[in-house]
PDB file of C-alpha atoms in Angstrom:
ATOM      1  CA  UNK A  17     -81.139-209.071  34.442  1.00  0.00           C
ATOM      2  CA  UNK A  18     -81.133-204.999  34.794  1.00  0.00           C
ATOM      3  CA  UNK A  19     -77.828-205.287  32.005  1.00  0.00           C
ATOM      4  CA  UNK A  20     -79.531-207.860  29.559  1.00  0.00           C
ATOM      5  CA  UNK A  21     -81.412-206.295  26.279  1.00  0.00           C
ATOM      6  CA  UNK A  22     -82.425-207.735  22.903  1.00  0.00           C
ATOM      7  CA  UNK A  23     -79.674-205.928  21.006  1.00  0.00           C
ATOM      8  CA  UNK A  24     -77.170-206.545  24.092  1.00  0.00           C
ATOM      9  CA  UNK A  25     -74.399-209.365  23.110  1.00  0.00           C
ATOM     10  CA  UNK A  26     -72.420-209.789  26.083  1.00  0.00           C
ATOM     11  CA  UNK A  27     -72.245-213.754  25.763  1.00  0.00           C
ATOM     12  CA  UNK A  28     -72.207-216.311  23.131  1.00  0.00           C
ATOM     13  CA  UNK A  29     -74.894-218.732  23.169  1.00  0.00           C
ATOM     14  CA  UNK A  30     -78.364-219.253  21.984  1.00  0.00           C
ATOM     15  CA  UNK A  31     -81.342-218.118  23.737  1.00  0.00           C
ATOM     16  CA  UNK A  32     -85.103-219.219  23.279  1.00  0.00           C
ATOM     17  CA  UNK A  33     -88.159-216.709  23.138  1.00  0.00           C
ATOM     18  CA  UNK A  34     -91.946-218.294  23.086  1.00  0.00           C
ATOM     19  CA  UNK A  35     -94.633-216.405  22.518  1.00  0.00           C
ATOM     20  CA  UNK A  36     -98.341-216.693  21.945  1.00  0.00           C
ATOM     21  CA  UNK A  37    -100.401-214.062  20.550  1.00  0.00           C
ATOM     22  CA  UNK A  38    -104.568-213.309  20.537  1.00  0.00           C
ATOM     23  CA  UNK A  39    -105.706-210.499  18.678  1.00  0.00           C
ATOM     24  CA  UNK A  40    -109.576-210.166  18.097  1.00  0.00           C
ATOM     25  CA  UNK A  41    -109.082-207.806  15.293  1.00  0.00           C
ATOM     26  CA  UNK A  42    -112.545-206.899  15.593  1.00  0.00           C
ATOM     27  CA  UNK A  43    -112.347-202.854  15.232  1.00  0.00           C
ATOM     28  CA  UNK A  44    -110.843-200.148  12.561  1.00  0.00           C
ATOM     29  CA  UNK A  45    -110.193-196.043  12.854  1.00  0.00           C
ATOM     30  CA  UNK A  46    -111.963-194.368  10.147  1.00  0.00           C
ATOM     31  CA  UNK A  47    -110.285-190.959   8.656  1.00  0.00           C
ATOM     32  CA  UNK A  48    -111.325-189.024  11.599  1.00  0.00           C
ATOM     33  CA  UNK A  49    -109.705-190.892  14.365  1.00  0.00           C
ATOM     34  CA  UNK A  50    -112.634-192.542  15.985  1.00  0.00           C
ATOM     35  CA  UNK A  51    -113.023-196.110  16.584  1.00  0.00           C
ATOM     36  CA  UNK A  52    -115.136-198.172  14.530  1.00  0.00           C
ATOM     37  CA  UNK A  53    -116.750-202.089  14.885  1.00  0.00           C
ATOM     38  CA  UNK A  54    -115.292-204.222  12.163  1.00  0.00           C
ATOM     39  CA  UNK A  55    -112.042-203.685  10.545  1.00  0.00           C
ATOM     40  CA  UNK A  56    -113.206-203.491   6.842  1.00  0.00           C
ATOM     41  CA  UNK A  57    -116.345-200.855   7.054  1.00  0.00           C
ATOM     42  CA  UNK A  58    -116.486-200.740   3.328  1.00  0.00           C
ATOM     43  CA  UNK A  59    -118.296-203.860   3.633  1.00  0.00           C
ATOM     44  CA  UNK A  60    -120.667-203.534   6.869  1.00  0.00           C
ATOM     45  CA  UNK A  61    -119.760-203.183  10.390  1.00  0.00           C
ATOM     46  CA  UNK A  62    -119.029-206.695  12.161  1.00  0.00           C
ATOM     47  CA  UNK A  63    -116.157-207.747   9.909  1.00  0.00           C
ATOM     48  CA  UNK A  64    -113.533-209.324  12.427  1.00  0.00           C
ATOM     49  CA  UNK A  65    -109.963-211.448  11.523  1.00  0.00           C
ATOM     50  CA  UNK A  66    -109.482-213.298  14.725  1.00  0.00           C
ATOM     51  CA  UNK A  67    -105.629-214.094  14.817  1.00  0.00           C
ATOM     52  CA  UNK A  68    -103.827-216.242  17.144  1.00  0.00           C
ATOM     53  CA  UNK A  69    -100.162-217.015  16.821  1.00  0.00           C
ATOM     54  CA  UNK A  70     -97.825-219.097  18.512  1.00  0.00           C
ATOM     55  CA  UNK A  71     -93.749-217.975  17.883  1.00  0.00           C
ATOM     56  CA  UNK A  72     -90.690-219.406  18.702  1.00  0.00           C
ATOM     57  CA  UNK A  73     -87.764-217.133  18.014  1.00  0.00           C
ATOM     58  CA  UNK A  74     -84.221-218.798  18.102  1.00  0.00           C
ATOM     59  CA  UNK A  75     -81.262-215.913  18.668  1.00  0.00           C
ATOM     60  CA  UNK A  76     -77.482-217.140  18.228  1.00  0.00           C
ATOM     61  CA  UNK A  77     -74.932-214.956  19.377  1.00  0.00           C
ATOM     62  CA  UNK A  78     -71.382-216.540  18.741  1.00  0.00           C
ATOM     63  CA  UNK A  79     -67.715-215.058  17.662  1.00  0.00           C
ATOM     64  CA  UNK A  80     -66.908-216.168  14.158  1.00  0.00           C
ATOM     65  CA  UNK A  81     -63.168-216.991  13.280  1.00  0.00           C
ATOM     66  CA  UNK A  82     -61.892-216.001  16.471  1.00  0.00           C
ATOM     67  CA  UNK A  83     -58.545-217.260  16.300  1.00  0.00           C
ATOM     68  CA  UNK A  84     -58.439-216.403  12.435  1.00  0.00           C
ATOM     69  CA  UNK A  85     -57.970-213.181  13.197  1.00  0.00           C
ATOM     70  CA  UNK A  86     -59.605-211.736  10.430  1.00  0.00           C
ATOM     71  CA  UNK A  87     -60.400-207.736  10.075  1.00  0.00           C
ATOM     72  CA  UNK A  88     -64.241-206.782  11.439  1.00  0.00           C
ATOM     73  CA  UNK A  89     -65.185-210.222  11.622  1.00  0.00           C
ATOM     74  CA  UNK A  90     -62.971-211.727  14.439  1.00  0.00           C
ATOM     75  CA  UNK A  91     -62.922-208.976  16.642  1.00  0.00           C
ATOM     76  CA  UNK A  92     -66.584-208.959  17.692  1.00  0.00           C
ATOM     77  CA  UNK A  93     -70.034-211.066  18.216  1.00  0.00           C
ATOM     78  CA  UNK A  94     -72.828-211.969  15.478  1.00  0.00           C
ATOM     79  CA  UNK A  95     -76.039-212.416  15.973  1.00  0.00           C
ATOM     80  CA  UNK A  96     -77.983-215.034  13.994  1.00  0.00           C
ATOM     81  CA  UNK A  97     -81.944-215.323  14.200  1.00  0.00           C
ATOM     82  CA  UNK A  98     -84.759-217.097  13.319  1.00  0.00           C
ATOM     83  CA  UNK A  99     -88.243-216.956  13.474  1.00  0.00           C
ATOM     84  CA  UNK A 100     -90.489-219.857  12.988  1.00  0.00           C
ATOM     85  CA  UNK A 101     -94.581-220.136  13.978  1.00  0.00           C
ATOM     86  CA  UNK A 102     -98.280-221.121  13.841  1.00  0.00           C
ATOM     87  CA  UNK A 103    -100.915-219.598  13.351  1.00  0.00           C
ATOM     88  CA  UNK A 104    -104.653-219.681  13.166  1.00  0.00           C
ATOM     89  CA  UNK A 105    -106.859-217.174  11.371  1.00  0.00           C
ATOM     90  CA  UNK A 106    -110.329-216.902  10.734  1.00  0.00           C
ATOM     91  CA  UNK A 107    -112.790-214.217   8.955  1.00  0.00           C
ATOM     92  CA  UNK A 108    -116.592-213.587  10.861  1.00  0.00           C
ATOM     93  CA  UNK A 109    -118.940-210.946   9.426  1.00  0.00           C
ATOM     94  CA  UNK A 110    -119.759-209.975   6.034  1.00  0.00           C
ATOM     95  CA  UNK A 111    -116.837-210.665   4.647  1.00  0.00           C
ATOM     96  CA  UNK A 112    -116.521-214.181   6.308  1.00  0.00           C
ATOM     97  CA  UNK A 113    -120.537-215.142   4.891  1.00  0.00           C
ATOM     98  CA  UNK A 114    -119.131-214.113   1.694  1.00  0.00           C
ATOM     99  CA  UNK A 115    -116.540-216.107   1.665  1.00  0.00           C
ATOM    100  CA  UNK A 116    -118.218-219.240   2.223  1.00  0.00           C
ATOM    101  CA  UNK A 117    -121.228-218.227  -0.135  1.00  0.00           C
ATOM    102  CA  UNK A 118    -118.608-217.949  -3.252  1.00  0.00           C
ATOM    103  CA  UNK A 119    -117.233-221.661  -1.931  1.00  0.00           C
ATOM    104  CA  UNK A 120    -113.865-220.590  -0.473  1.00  0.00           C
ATOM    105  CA  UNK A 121    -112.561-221.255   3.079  1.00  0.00           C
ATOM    106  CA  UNK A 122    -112.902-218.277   6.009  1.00  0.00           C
ATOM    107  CA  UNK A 123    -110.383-219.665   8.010  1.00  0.00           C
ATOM    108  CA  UNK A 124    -106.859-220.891   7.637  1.00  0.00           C
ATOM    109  CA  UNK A 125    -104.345-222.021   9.678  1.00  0.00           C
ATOM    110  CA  UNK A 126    -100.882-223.099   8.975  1.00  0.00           C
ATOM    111  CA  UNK A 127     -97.061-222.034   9.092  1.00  0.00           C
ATOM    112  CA  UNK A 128     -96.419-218.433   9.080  1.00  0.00           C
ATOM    113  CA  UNK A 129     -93.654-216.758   7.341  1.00  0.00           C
ATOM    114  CA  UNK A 130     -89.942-217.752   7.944  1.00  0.00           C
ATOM    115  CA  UNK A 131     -88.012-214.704   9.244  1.00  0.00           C
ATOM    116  CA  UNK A 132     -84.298-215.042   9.159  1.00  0.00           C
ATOM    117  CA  UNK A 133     -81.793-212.222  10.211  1.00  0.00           C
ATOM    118  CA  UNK A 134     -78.014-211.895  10.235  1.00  0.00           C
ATOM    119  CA  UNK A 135     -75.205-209.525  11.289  1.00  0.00           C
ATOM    120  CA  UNK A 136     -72.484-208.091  13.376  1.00  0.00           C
ATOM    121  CA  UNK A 137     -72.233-206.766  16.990  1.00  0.00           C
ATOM    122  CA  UNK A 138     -70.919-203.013  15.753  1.00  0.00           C
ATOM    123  CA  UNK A 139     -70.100-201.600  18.971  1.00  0.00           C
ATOM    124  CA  UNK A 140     -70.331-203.518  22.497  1.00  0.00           C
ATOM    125  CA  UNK A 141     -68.523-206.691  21.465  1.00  0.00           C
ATOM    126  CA  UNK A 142     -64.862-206.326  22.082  1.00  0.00           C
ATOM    127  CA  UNK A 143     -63.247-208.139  24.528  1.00  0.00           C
ATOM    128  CA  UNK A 144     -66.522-209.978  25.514  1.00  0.00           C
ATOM    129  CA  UNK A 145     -64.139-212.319  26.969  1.00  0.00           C
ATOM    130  CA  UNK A 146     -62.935-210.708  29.523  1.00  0.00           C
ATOM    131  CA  UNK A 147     -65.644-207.436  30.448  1.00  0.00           C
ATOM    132  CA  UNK A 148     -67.965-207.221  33.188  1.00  0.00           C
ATOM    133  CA  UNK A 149     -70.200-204.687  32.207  1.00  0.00           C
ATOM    134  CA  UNK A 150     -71.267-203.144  28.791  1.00  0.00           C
ATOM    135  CA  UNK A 151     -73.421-200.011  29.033  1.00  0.00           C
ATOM    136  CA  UNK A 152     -73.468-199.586  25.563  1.00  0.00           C
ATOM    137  CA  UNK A 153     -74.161-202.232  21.923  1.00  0.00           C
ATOM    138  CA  UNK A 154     -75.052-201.315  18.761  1.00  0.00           C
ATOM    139  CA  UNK A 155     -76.014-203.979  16.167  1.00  0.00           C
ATOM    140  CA  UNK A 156     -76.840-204.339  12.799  1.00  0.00           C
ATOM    141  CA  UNK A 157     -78.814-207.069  10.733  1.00  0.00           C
ATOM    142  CA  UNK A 158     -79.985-207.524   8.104  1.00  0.00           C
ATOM    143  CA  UNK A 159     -83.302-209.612   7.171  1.00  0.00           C
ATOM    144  CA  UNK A 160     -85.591-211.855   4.957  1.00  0.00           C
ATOM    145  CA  UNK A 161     -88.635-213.057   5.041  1.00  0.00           C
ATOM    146  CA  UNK A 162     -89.026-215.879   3.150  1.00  0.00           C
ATOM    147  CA  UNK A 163     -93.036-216.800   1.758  1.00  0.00           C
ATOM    148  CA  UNK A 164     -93.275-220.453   3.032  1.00  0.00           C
ATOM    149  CA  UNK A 165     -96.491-219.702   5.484  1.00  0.00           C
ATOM    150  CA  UNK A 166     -99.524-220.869   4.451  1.00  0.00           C
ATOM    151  CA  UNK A 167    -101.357-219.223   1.586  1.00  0.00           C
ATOM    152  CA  UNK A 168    -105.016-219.657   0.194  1.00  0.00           C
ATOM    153  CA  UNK A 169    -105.394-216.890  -2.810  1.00  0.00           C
ATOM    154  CA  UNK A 170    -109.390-217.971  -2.384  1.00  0.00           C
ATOM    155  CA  UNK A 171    -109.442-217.402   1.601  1.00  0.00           C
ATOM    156  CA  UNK A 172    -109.707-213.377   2.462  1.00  0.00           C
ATOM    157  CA  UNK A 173    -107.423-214.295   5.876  1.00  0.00           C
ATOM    158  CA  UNK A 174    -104.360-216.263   5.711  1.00  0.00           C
ATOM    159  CA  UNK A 175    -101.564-217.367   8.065  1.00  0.00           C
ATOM    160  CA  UNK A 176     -99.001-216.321   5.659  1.00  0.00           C
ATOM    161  CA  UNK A 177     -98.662-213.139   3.642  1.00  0.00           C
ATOM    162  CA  UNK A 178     -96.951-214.738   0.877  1.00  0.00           C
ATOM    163  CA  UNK A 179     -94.513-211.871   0.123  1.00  0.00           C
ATOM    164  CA  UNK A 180     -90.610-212.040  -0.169  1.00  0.00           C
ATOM    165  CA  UNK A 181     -89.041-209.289   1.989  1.00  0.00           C
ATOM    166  CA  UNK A 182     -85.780-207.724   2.812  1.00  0.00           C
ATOM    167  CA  UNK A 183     -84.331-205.259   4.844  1.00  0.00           C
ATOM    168  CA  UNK A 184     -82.222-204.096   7.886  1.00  0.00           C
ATOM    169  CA  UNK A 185     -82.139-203.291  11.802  1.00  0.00           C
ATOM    170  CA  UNK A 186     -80.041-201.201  13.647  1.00  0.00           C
ATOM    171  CA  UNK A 187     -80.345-202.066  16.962  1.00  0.00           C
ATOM    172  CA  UNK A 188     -79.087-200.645  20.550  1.00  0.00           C
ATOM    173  CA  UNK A 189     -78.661-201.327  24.156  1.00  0.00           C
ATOM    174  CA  UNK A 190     -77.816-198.616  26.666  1.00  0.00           C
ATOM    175  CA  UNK A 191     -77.448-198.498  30.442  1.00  0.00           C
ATOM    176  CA  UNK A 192     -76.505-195.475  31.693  1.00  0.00           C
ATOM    177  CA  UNK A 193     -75.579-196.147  35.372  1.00  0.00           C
ATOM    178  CA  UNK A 194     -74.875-199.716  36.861  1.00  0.00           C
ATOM    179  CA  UNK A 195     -77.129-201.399  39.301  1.00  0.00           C
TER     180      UNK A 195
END
């Protein structure tokens, strides 16, 4: 596995990546650099957003019209992604006793965002066919995140953040010696 990287395309195929996350989310850094209990001090130490967050991220690489032969697009690997997951949030402290005292929810758990990505292996894909080795890929994708996760405007924690994103990744892979 010493030649394998997320940005490295040396097969097509689809590959699987599970993870589960647990962050307490039970501390801040004030203006001066020093840790403090609570990550919203404004409103009394002991403010925590407990998150825990289960992924599954879903990474196509494949060759698109190979035998097409078309310009840029034959000639190399794409990568398609996608990024589905759960997750459970809940708000203790202050802000959490608030929550409940106006009559909102301070937890919520649900779907989190969608996160979809798409592009082009830009250097490290030619002849994938036939290489052994590729000490160097370069890849470039671009992204959305689409607001489908779960979304309570009344809960201060949420699994979703209910925001429509784009952008793009530039990615590389490099190996400088064999092993």
């Amino acid at each position: 596995l010493l030649d394998s990287g997320r940005f490295l395309s040396k097969h097509p195929g689809m590959t699987v990546g599970l993870s589960l996350l647990h962050d307490p989310r039970d501390a801040s850094f004030g203006s001066d650099g020093r840790r403090r209990r609570g990550v919203a001090p404004a409103y009394g130490p002991g403010s925590e957003f407990p998150l825990t967050r289960l992924t599954a991220d879903f990474d196509w690489h494949f060759p698109m019209f190979e035998t097409e032969a078309l310009p840029f697009v034959s000639s190399r690997l794409w990568n398609a992604r996608a990024v589905l997951g759960y997750a459970e949030t809940s708000t203790k402290g202050p802000i959490g006793d608030a929550a409940i005292a106006a009559g909102g929810p301070s937890s919520k758990s649900g779907i989190h965002d969608l996160d979809l990505a798409f592009g082009p292996v830009l250097f490290g894909s030619r002849d994938w066919r036939s290489r052994s080795s590729t000490p160097l890929s370069l890849i470039l994708l671009g992204e959305l995140r689409m607001p489908i996760g779960a979304q309570d405007p009344d809960a201060p924690n949420n699994a979703g953040d209910s925001v429509f994103a784009w952008g793009g990744r530039l990615g590389g892979h490099w190996q400088p010696q064999t092993a």
